[in-house]
Amino acid sequence: MRSKIREKFIATIMLMAFAITNSTTAVFAIGDYSPLIRMDETSAGASSGGIDYSSNVRLSNADSIVNVSLRDADVTQVLRMFADQAGMNIIFYPSVEGTVTMDLVNIELEKALELVLMTNDLSYDIQANTLLIYKKGTPVATSGKRQISTIPIKYVDAVSVASFLNNNIYTPDGIHPGVSTKPVAVVNSKTNEVMIMGTEMDSVIAKQIAAELDKKPVITTFKVNHTTPAEMAALVCQALVPATIKQSGDSSTGGAAPISGVPTGFASDDSSSDSSSGSSGSFAVGGGQLACTLDQSATNTSSESSGSGTTSSKMSSFNLRNLTVTYFPTLGTIQVIGGSEGQIEMIRDYIAANDKKTPQAYLEVQIISLSESGSKEFSNTWSYLSKNFTFNANSSGFGNRNPYPIFFAGNGYTIRGPWEENEEGGGNYKIIGYTGKNGSGHTLTYTMNYLIQNNKGRVLANPKIILTNGQESVIDLSSDYIQKVTTDTNDTSGTWQTVLTRQYDIGDDNGIKITIVPFISPDGYITMDINPEYNTIKEKVYVSSEMENEKDLVATLLSRRKLDLKGVRVKDGETLVIGGMIQESEAKSVTKIPFLGDLPVIGMFFRSTNTAREKEEMVIMLTPNIIVDNEDAETSDLL
């Protein structure tokens, strides 16, 4: 028992001796400390400097030098020794425990205290010249008079500012004497203000940080001269912005919120196309439209706060809309709201590099369609008539001659039609013909028909158009036609009447159509993708209709000629001829009288021949001429 008392007494004497020999003039009062923020050298005079957001509350005798070497010493005893050197009281929360091993030489007292606290996950506060030592995460009432101060926010969302303060400043993490260790920032949404419900130190830090966050967004306007604002805005949104800022939605990058808004394409500057406005076709001045907006949301936030906020064990980013791109078709401008100086500079360089005059060419097209058809017909007809017997022999075959069939008995008869009512009201049959015997004796006749027919046609189209580099141009010289007719008949209930309904399917590809996509190179050549197509009606197919003595068109067959040419290069002013689109057909038919038509020499008089030939050819001639503006020509001459 006596030995333990002796050991405690010796340890106390050693600590007192250490404090006396290493201390300078003792200061036994903490003094009046004002809630100021320590600024680094650049932050006081330059906006680009950093902010030291730690408290300005300091230990008494904080600059005194400490030299100490300990092994597995109780951390409470070490901190008590530092408090003695500072001339301050010290109180430990129940959760404070641990040991420390250290070798410190020529280090300031305050730095030594902070190092020991940091290595043991401890923090401290100063109240009434007393050090309060507690475990990080322990709720601690801060010193100083608590008050409500208001910070007006002009340009950004006050909720985001309050969330940033609560998640990064007013937390149990770190060594912040005099600063609240729980969220104290709330929001007045009506006035967009942040309210600090804490100490004066809390208010000073919040105002300093809010001044850095509440920046007026930069609005930059770019003039476009040779492209549409919609097209350039779409290029900036789709190509440039995603390359400079990481987006969310990409699992590989873990970025922030994606670009919202639908980028519009070339020549889509009509403000009435915005269905969201609900004013399609209405009068609009300016016609500004949103191209895209980019929100940057952090991925390192474990929890976010609203209003009063909730504590987070991790740091939280300041999440606001980073960049917005709008365009004004009637003004010919693109407006970028927000963005860093580097991003704005990249957008400016991108627009300057791509807002160039689009090369154009004047294209003269000649489309010539030549058609030639002919037929040659040679036919023989033999006829024999007698009193009781007749026959015909021609290209249709061998048979009796109407109206003189073979009579075995009788003298003939009258052919009567359907019954018709005469004017007097009586009924009678209509006589439509008479069949009888030939009364002229024996008659033999021969008829020969020889016909040659030639048809020639020429179709010429000579359109002249302007080609724009990279844009599709279409020459359409086609016409509409009826592809088929659908007939429906319906019986009207109770009236015995039939209702006829016809539906017509219309086609629009009968004729000439040429699609051209050019690339105009600076060396005087035009490279084109050419798709000429020439369709003509070949045949129409009919079937019997449900209505008597009528036929329905069920199909229209087209004769198609089409080419697909890629990368055809033509020099400026030269003519490209596309030919060879020839369609030629020839048909020959022979009919003859059996046996007689096969006889040598004289058989030709008992045969009929029909020869038909058709030939069509289409020729396309393209002559492009590159258009050179006067100012371009002057610049070229100077070079």
XYZ file of C-alpha atoms in Angstrom:
639
model
C 0.000 0.000 0.000
C 2.792 2.361 0.965
C 4.677 1.512 -2.248
C 1.681 2.534 -4.452
C 1.357 5.835 -2.627
C 5.079 6.409 -3.090
C 4.841 5.726 -6.870
C 1.972 8.175 -7.315
C 3.855 10.830 -5.374
C 7.021 10.411 -7.479
C 4.977 10.616 -10.768
C 3.303 13.820 -9.617
C 6.641 15.432 -8.751
C 8.062 14.466 -12.194
C 5.129 16.003 -14.065
C 5.365 19.225 -12.065
C 9.108 19.431 -12.686
C 8.605 18.871 -16.409
C 5.993 21.624 -16.604
C 8.125 24.117 -14.694
C 11.360 23.520 -16.633
C 9.781 23.646 -20.105
C 7.229 26.407 -19.742
C 7.665 30.063 -20.479
C 5.793 32.807 -18.722
C 2.522 31.238 -17.691
C -0.760 32.779 -18.731
C -3.492 31.740 -16.380
C -6.416 33.150 -18.340
C -7.488 32.347 -21.829
C -8.260 35.963 -22.473
C -10.822 37.465 -24.769
C -10.929 35.574 -28.023
C -12.930 36.935 -30.951
C -14.640 34.624 -33.455
C -12.406 35.219 -36.451
C -11.443 32.999 -39.372
C -7.773 32.452 -40.071
C -7.103 33.253 -43.721
C -4.087 32.162 -45.694
C -1.933 34.720 -47.459
C -3.792 34.616 -50.794
C -7.368 34.481 -49.555
C -7.205 37.926 -48.004
C -6.371 39.711 -51.229
C -7.266 37.407 -54.092
C -10.540 35.708 -54.873
C -8.714 32.589 -56.023
C -7.185 31.967 -52.566
C -8.321 29.189 -50.258
C -10.407 29.568 -47.104
C -9.135 28.361 -43.733
C -12.516 27.553 -42.185
C -11.149 26.366 -38.826
C -11.898 28.332 -35.654
C -9.677 31.178 -34.454
C -10.027 30.087 -30.819
C -6.508 29.403 -29.523
C -4.851 28.062 -26.420
C -3.221 30.392 -23.989
C 0.533 30.200 -24.385
C -0.085 28.306 -27.646
C 3.323 29.201 -29.121
C 5.377 27.776 -26.264
C 7.775 25.009 -27.240
C 7.284 21.393 -26.228
C 10.006 18.743 -25.976
C 8.761 15.402 -24.713
C 9.442 11.697 -25.160
C 6.921 9.148 -23.827
C 6.177 5.454 -24.269
C 2.687 4.039 -23.849
C 1.651 6.983 -21.718
C -1.950 7.477 -20.684
C -3.431 10.048 -23.072
C -5.312 11.806 -20.255
C -2.058 12.371 -18.350
C -0.363 13.761 -21.468
C -3.254 16.150 -22.144
C -3.278 17.207 -18.484
C 0.424 18.049 -18.846
C -0.359 20.209 -21.944
C -3.139 21.994 -20.011
C -0.736 22.763 -17.171
C 1.753 24.252 -19.642
C -1.035 26.376 -21.157
C -2.205 27.473 -17.738
C -5.689 26.099 -18.334
C -8.109 23.764 -16.617
C -9.038 20.489 -18.293
C -12.107 18.218 -18.203
C -12.382 14.804 -19.864
C -15.606 13.255 -21.138
C -16.104 9.672 -19.880
C -15.405 8.232 -23.322
C -11.840 9.595 -23.433
C -9.239 6.837 -23.020
C -6.151 5.423 -24.684
C -2.380 5.579 -24.730
C 0.145 7.498 -26.779
C 3.825 7.032 -27.667
C 5.603 10.105 -28.969
C 8.891 11.903 -29.442
C 8.306 15.639 -29.900
C 11.155 18.111 -30.261
C 10.793 21.893 -30.591
C 7.088 21.879 -31.481
C 4.501 24.465 -30.555
C 2.144 23.564 -27.742
C -1.016 23.977 -29.816
C 0.353 21.804 -32.625
C 1.391 19.125 -30.138
C -2.101 19.146 -28.608
C -3.787 18.828 -32.002
C -1.497 15.951 -33.048
C -2.202 13.963 -29.895
C -5.962 14.544 -30.258
C -5.914 13.572 -33.950
C -4.056 10.306 -33.386
C -6.558 9.287 -30.700
C -9.713 10.350 -32.612
C -10.412 13.096 -30.072
C -11.528 16.703 -30.319
C -11.712 19.648 -27.936
C -13.497 22.855 -27.067
C -12.579 25.779 -24.799
C -15.048 27.130 -22.291
C -14.238 29.304 -19.222
C -10.471 28.800 -19.524
C -11.063 25.062 -19.518
C -10.195 22.458 -22.127
C -13.080 20.067 -22.805
C -11.707 16.815 -24.277
C -14.225 14.446 -25.924
C -14.417 11.595 -28.402
C -15.297 12.606 -31.950
C -19.009 12.146 -32.571
C -19.965 13.077 -29.006
C -22.677 15.802 -28.888
C -21.077 18.817 -27.233
C -22.655 22.153 -26.372
C -20.488 24.893 -27.843
C -19.395 27.907 -25.882
C -20.572 31.403 -26.539
C -23.973 32.983 -26.794
C -26.275 31.229 -29.266
C -28.091 33.430 -31.759
C -29.964 33.354 -35.070
C -28.212 35.119 -37.931
C -29.477 35.459 -41.482
C -27.375 35.126 -44.640
C -29.118 36.264 -47.871
C -28.375 34.080 -50.913
C -28.658 35.916 -54.244
C -27.796 33.588 -57.102
C -27.883 29.966 -55.964
C -30.258 27.727 -54.052
C -30.168 28.368 -50.291
C -30.983 24.702 -49.604
C -27.760 23.640 -51.332
C -25.729 26.116 -49.288
C -27.281 24.945 -46.008
C -26.717 21.314 -46.968
C -23.066 22.022 -47.745
C -22.535 23.750 -44.361
C -24.284 21.049 -42.336
C -22.492 18.172 -44.064
C -18.988 19.663 -44.080
C -18.644 22.311 -41.347
C -21.081 21.635 -38.526
C -20.133 18.008 -37.906
C -18.412 16.142 -35.069
C -15.438 15.433 -37.335
C -12.229 17.426 -37.041
C -10.905 19.900 -34.475
C -13.124 22.983 -34.482
C -13.133 24.656 -31.041
C -16.010 27.098 -30.725
C -17.843 25.659 -33.793
C -21.066 23.675 -33.472
C -20.708 19.921 -33.848
C -24.239 19.371 -35.165
C -26.234 20.957 -38.029
C -27.263 24.532 -37.295
C -28.027 25.819 -40.829
C -31.684 26.012 -41.890
C -33.377 27.661 -44.871
C -36.035 30.326 -45.261
C -37.376 29.243 -48.649
C -39.610 32.285 -49.029
C -36.663 34.702 -49.074
C -33.961 32.225 -50.185
C -31.950 32.861 -47.030
C -29.763 30.635 -44.863
C -30.399 30.979 -41.129
C -27.617 29.996 -38.699
C -28.960 28.939 -35.303
C -25.649 28.764 -33.444
C -22.783 30.793 -32.083
C -21.216 33.911 -33.508
C -18.344 31.730 -34.700
C -20.823 29.565 -36.640
C -22.254 32.666 -38.320
C -18.843 34.101 -39.277
C -17.725 30.842 -40.893
C -21.070 30.426 -42.707
C -20.941 33.961 -44.146
C -17.397 33.481 -45.406
C -18.205 30.153 -47.109
C -21.554 31.403 -48.482
C -19.744 34.345 -50.106
C -17.582 31.872 -52.006
C -20.512 29.648 -53.044
C -23.022 32.377 -53.934
C -21.466 33.519 -57.202
C -23.357 35.167 -60.031
C -23.444 32.758 -62.991
C -21.627 33.895 -66.086
C -23.845 34.372 -69.159
C -21.919 34.131 -72.422
C -23.507 34.806 -75.815
C -22.036 33.503 -79.066
C -23.056 34.703 -82.520
C -23.300 32.106 -85.287
C -23.229 33.267 -88.882
C -23.053 30.291 -91.229
C -24.805 27.483 -89.332
C -28.168 27.432 -87.637
C -28.147 28.100 -83.871
C -30.039 24.832 -83.308
C -27.422 22.813 -85.177
C -24.476 24.422 -83.385
C -26.159 24.097 -79.967
C -26.777 20.411 -80.652
C -23.120 19.901 -81.569
C -21.968 21.632 -78.387
C -24.333 19.522 -76.255
C -23.615 16.179 -77.889
C -19.937 16.420 -78.735
C -18.167 19.050 -76.626
C -19.894 19.172 -73.222
C -19.799 15.405 -72.481
C -16.089 15.406 -73.301
C -15.258 18.102 -70.745
C -17.548 17.163 -67.837
C -18.173 13.716 -66.425
C -21.849 12.766 -66.500
C -23.869 10.406 -64.390
C -25.739 7.427 -65.642
C -22.424 5.954 -66.740
C -21.541 3.115 -64.416
C -17.977 3.042 -65.685
C -17.257 6.618 -64.617
C -19.626 7.084 -61.718
C -20.244 10.645 -62.823
C -22.945 13.090 -61.951
C -26.363 13.893 -63.330
C -26.720 13.476 -67.081
C -27.390 16.111 -69.687
C -31.113 16.767 -69.859
C -33.031 18.275 -72.731
C -33.264 17.032 -76.305
C -30.611 18.445 -78.634
C -32.207 19.504 -81.895
C -30.716 18.897 -85.292
C -30.111 20.796 -88.506
C -32.767 23.240 -89.702
C -35.094 22.649 -86.757
C -35.259 26.201 -85.529
C -39.027 26.525 -85.515
C -40.012 27.558 -82.009
C -43.494 26.151 -82.550
C -42.031 22.649 -82.498
C -41.723 22.829 -78.712
C -44.674 20.725 -77.649
C -44.031 21.384 -73.976
C -44.981 25.024 -74.310
C -48.401 24.128 -75.596
C -48.336 27.090 -77.987
C -47.724 25.418 -81.318
C -48.069 27.916 -84.125
C -48.470 30.879 -81.743
C -46.684 34.175 -82.232
C -43.308 34.310 -80.455
C -40.652 37.007 -80.212
C -37.081 35.784 -79.820
C -37.982 32.117 -79.942
C -35.380 31.012 -77.393
C -35.218 27.265 -76.762
C -33.339 25.039 -74.350
C -30.769 22.803 -76.033
C -29.393 20.972 -72.995
C -28.526 21.413 -69.351
C -25.912 19.603 -67.311
C -26.264 18.965 -63.572
C -23.228 17.842 -61.610
C -24.215 15.731 -58.633
C -21.500 14.300 -56.433
C -21.104 10.601 -55.800
C -19.182 11.013 -52.526
C -22.163 12.146 -50.446
C -23.422 9.559 -48.005
C -26.483 11.583 -47.041
C -27.862 14.963 -48.009
C -29.728 17.401 -45.863
C -32.669 19.628 -46.467
C -33.498 22.614 -44.326
C -32.032 21.710 -40.978
C -29.989 18.897 -42.501
C -28.763 15.544 -41.262
C -25.233 14.696 -40.275
C -23.030 12.750 -42.631
C -19.828 10.888 -41.976
C -18.495 11.877 -45.376
C -17.952 15.160 -47.124
C -20.659 16.519 -49.377
C -20.262 18.392 -52.641
C -22.026 21.610 -53.571
C -24.511 20.337 -56.144
C -25.912 22.897 -58.547
C -26.603 23.139 -62.251
C -23.235 23.515 -63.904
C -23.968 24.419 -67.514
C -27.020 25.339 -69.601
C -27.037 25.838 -73.380
C -29.878 27.709 -75.083
C -30.255 29.052 -78.607
C -32.260 31.819 -80.251
C -33.092 31.094 -83.911
C -34.438 34.555 -84.729
C -31.376 36.257 -83.233
C -28.837 33.762 -84.572
C -27.187 33.340 -81.168
C -26.252 30.641 -78.663
C -26.266 31.470 -74.961
C -24.294 29.529 -72.352
C -25.224 30.050 -68.703
C -22.627 28.986 -66.157
C -19.535 26.921 -66.828
C -15.937 27.532 -65.916
C -13.596 29.845 -67.801
C -11.946 26.837 -69.395
C -15.261 25.415 -70.559
C -16.383 28.743 -72.009
C -13.064 29.081 -73.814
C -13.419 25.595 -75.292
C -16.954 26.361 -76.486
C -15.776 29.640 -78.020
C -12.931 27.913 -79.877
C -15.259 25.116 -81.014
C -17.818 27.547 -82.466
C -15.095 29.608 -84.162
C -13.617 26.463 -85.735
C -16.939 25.054 -86.994
C -19.045 28.114 -87.818
C -17.826 28.203 -91.403
C -19.503 28.750 -94.724
C -20.856 25.520 -96.109
C -19.467 24.864 -99.609
C -22.119 24.816 -102.333
C -22.257 23.793 -105.955
C -24.587 24.610 -108.834
C -25.712 21.367 -110.462
C -27.240 21.134 -113.936
C -28.996 17.843 -114.572
C -30.130 16.500 -117.930
C -32.315 13.399 -117.906
C -33.025 11.884 -121.302
C -35.283 8.866 -121.742
C -35.329 7.337 -125.228
C -37.960 4.742 -126.135
C -38.417 2.848 -129.391
C -40.972 0.156 -130.200
C -42.063 -1.566 -133.403
C -44.061 -4.494 -134.699
C -44.363 -6.438 -137.931
C -47.474 -8.484 -138.648
C -48.181 -10.843 -141.561
C -51.503 -12.734 -141.515
C -53.433 -14.959 -143.997
C -57.168 -15.721 -143.974
C -58.903 -18.340 -146.164
C -62.723 -18.602 -146.384
C -65.000 -21.070 -148.220
C -68.747 -20.649 -148.567
C -71.336 -23.018 -150.129
C -75.003 -23.679 -149.716
C -74.637 -26.080 -146.824
C -70.948 -25.863 -145.797
C -68.559 -22.989 -144.806
C -65.168 -22.687 -143.090
C -62.489 -20.138 -142.091
C -58.733 -20.728 -141.860
C -56.606 -17.953 -140.303
C -54.396 -17.148 -137.328
C -57.270 -18.008 -135.027
C -57.464 -21.547 -136.334
C -59.682 -23.648 -138.597
C -63.503 -23.583 -138.130
C -66.905 -22.601 -139.391
C -67.636 -19.115 -140.516
C -70.240 -17.212 -138.576
C -73.141 -16.750 -139.384
C -72.995 -19.659 -141.891
C -72.657 -22.942 -140.003
C -73.044 -26.372 -141.622
C -76.716 -26.967 -142.476
C -77.880 -30.517 -142.579
C -81.559 -29.491 -142.809
C -83.622 -26.318 -142.735
C -83.159 -22.898 -144.253
C -82.033 -20.733 -141.314
C -83.362 -19.095 -138.166
C -83.684 -15.764 -136.379
C -81.646 -14.977 -133.263
C -83.815 -13.288 -130.670
C -82.731 -11.304 -127.631
C -84.395 -10.780 -124.224
C -87.981 -9.688 -123.981
C -88.740 -5.977 -124.234
C -91.982 -4.086 -123.783
C -93.096 -2.242 -126.946
C -94.679 1.183 -127.075
C -98.230 -0.210 -127.214
C -97.628 -2.068 -124.001
C -97.518 -5.555 -125.486
C -94.630 -7.951 -125.048
C -92.227 -8.966 -127.800
C -88.753 -10.396 -128.346
C -85.936 -8.294 -129.732
C -84.387 -9.625 -132.965
C -80.620 -9.305 -132.808
C -79.466 -11.454 -135.788
C -80.221 -14.055 -138.492
C -78.391 -17.283 -139.369
C -79.017 -18.893 -142.760
C -77.545 -20.665 -145.792
C -75.247 -19.023 -148.292
C -77.226 -18.494 -151.453
C -74.393 -17.524 -153.838
C -73.094 -20.988 -154.623
C -69.506 -22.027 -154.086
C -67.166 -19.177 -153.013
C -63.449 -19.377 -152.017
C -61.764 -16.188 -150.675
C -58.241 -15.317 -149.558
C -57.275 -12.264 -147.413
C -53.713 -11.134 -146.612
C -52.735 -8.511 -144.018
C -49.145 -7.159 -143.743
C -48.508 -4.333 -141.268
C -45.267 -2.628 -140.059
C -45.474 -0.218 -137.098
C -42.698 1.924 -135.526
C -42.999 4.155 -132.421
C -40.331 6.465 -131.017
C -40.424 8.597 -127.867
C -38.154 11.057 -126.077
C -38.526 12.415 -122.559
C -36.266 15.255 -121.451
C -35.944 16.837 -118.010
C -33.443 19.601 -117.312
C -33.593 20.643 -113.623
C -30.999 22.984 -112.116
C -30.396 22.894 -108.367
C -28.003 24.114 -105.658
C -26.138 21.424 -103.730
C -25.049 21.991 -100.116
C -22.039 20.112 -98.827
C -23.062 16.967 -96.965
C -26.811 17.570 -97.348
C -29.150 15.326 -99.296
C -30.824 16.821 -102.373
C -33.736 15.154 -104.161
C -34.986 15.694 -107.720
C -38.482 14.189 -107.878
C -40.249 14.156 -111.261
C -42.702 11.390 -110.414
C -46.478 11.250 -110.619
C -49.272 9.542 -108.723
C -51.127 6.503 -110.019
C -53.734 4.020 -108.843
C -52.084 0.886 -107.523
C -55.288 -1.071 -106.967
C -59.011 -0.652 -106.395
C -60.867 -2.485 -103.646
C -64.644 -2.796 -104.119
C -67.063 -3.632 -101.320
C -70.813 -4.168 -101.734
C -73.268 -3.961 -98.866
C -76.955 -4.748 -98.905
C -79.074 -2.075 -97.287
C -81.250 -3.772 -94.729
C -84.913 -3.991 -95.733
C -84.589 -2.019 -98.995
C -83.022 -4.623 -101.335
C -80.570 -1.962 -102.492
C -76.838 -2.556 -102.947
C -74.331 0.071 -101.799
C -71.053 0.035 -103.723
C -67.893 1.266 -101.965
C -64.532 1.641 -103.688
C -61.200 2.230 -102.010
C -58.270 3.463 -104.069
C -54.631 2.809 -103.141
C -52.438 5.565 -104.598
C -48.762 5.147 -105.501
C -46.386 8.076 -106.027
C -43.238 6.535 -107.537
C -44.130 6.556 -111.222
C -41.468 8.627 -112.951
C -37.932 9.881 -112.372
C -36.366 10.451 -108.972
C -32.698 11.255 -108.247
C -31.153 11.538 -104.773
C -27.724 13.214 -104.478
C -25.458 13.696 -101.433
C -22.345 15.738 -102.347
C -18.980 16.348 -100.702
C -17.303 19.464 -102.054
C -13.560 19.331 -101.457
C -11.251 22.368 -101.439
C -9.189 20.940 -104.322
C -11.965 21.543 -106.880
C -13.604 18.117 -106.935
C -17.141 17.125 -106.031
C -17.686 13.592 -104.737
C -21.300 12.454 -104.886
C -23.498 9.561 -103.792
C -26.067 9.269 -106.575
C -29.262 7.191 -106.559
C -31.192 7.563 -109.839
C -34.487 5.720 -110.212
C -36.840 5.544 -113.199
C -40.163 3.714 -112.913
C -42.808 3.271 -115.588
C -46.143 1.436 -115.607
C -45.711 -1.922 -117.301
C -49.054 -3.620 -116.836
C -52.357 -3.354 -115.022
C -54.080 -6.465 -113.759
C -57.873 -6.656 -113.637
C -60.326 -9.221 -112.253
C -64.078 -9.517 -112.580
C -65.966 -7.346 -110.167
C -68.929 -8.298 -108.050
C -70.893 -5.814 -110.118
C -72.084 -7.125 -113.490
C -70.025 -6.215 -116.559
C -67.320 -4.485 -114.481
C -63.713 -5.272 -113.653
C -61.573 -4.237 -110.693
C -57.939 -3.147 -110.841
C -56.113 -5.456 -108.433
C -52.471 -4.598 -109.204
C -50.325 -2.151 -111.144
C -46.971 -3.556 -112.150
C -44.039 -1.176 -112.597
C -40.926 -1.469 -114.672
C -38.074 -0.256 -112.440
C -34.589 0.940 -113.264
C -32.456 1.956 -110.340
C -28.776 2.604 -109.635
C -26.928 3.118 -106.346
C -23.609 4.894 -106.971
C -21.223 5.694 -104.115
C -18.298 8.128 -104.122
C -18.472 9.271 -107.748
C -15.911 12.055 -108.177
C -16.291 14.813 -110.758
C -14.055 17.803 -111.359
C -15.530 21.266 -111.149
C -17.243 22.134 -114.464
C -16.961 18.681 -116.032
C -19.920 16.505 -117.032
C -20.648 13.069 -115.639
C -22.688 10.838 -117.971
C -24.606 7.924 -116.511
C -25.811 5.657 -119.290
C -26.409 2.030 -119.997
C -29.804 1.915 -118.303
C -31.231 0.062 -121.290
C -34.228 -2.233 -121.312
C -34.858 -4.132 -124.544
C -37.368 -6.889 -125.380
C -38.363 -8.740 -128.565
C -41.193 -11.250 -129.092
C -42.224 -13.283 -132.140
C -45.319 -15.457 -132.553
C -46.313 -17.769 -135.429
C -49.804 -19.194 -136.054
C -50.640 -21.550 -138.936
C -53.334 -23.734 -140.433
C -52.687 -27.366 -139.578
C -50.908 -29.355 -142.325
C -51.226 -26.564 -144.885
C -49.024 -24.205 -142.924
C -46.218 -26.784 -142.928
C -46.078 -27.202 -146.682
C -42.932 -25.898 -148.386
C -43.172 -22.628 -150.298
C -46.964 -22.423 -150.349
C -47.122 -22.923 -146.587
C -46.362 -19.235 -146.082
C -49.819 -18.456 -147.340
C -51.314 -20.503 -144.565
C -49.193 -19.007 -141.753
C -49.444 -15.719 -139.758
C -46.464 -14.119 -137.978
C -46.323 -11.264 -135.488
C -42.999 -9.713 -134.353
C -42.863 -6.998 -131.600
C -39.772 -5.178 -130.331
C -39.362 -2.602 -127.528
C -36.286 -0.676 -126.399
C -35.909 1.976 -123.673
C -32.778 3.800 -122.516
C -32.247 6.478 -119.874
C -29.198 8.770 -119.865
C -28.354 11.128 -116.981
C -25.819 13.934 -117.395
C -24.609 15.833 -114.314
C -22.532 19.026 -114.567
C -21.543 20.519 -111.172
C -19.966 23.952 -110.734
C -18.543 24.976 -107.358
C -19.909 28.314 -106.159
C -17.204 30.743 -105.043
C -18.191 33.864 -103.100
C -16.576 37.155 -104.008
C -14.898 37.548 -100.631
C -13.550 34.000 -100.848
C -12.163 34.723 -104.296
C -10.459 37.895 -103.066
C -8.926 36.031 -100.133
C -7.694 33.312 -102.465
C -6.055 35.876 -104.743
C -4.258 37.445 -101.793
C -2.928 34.073 -100.732
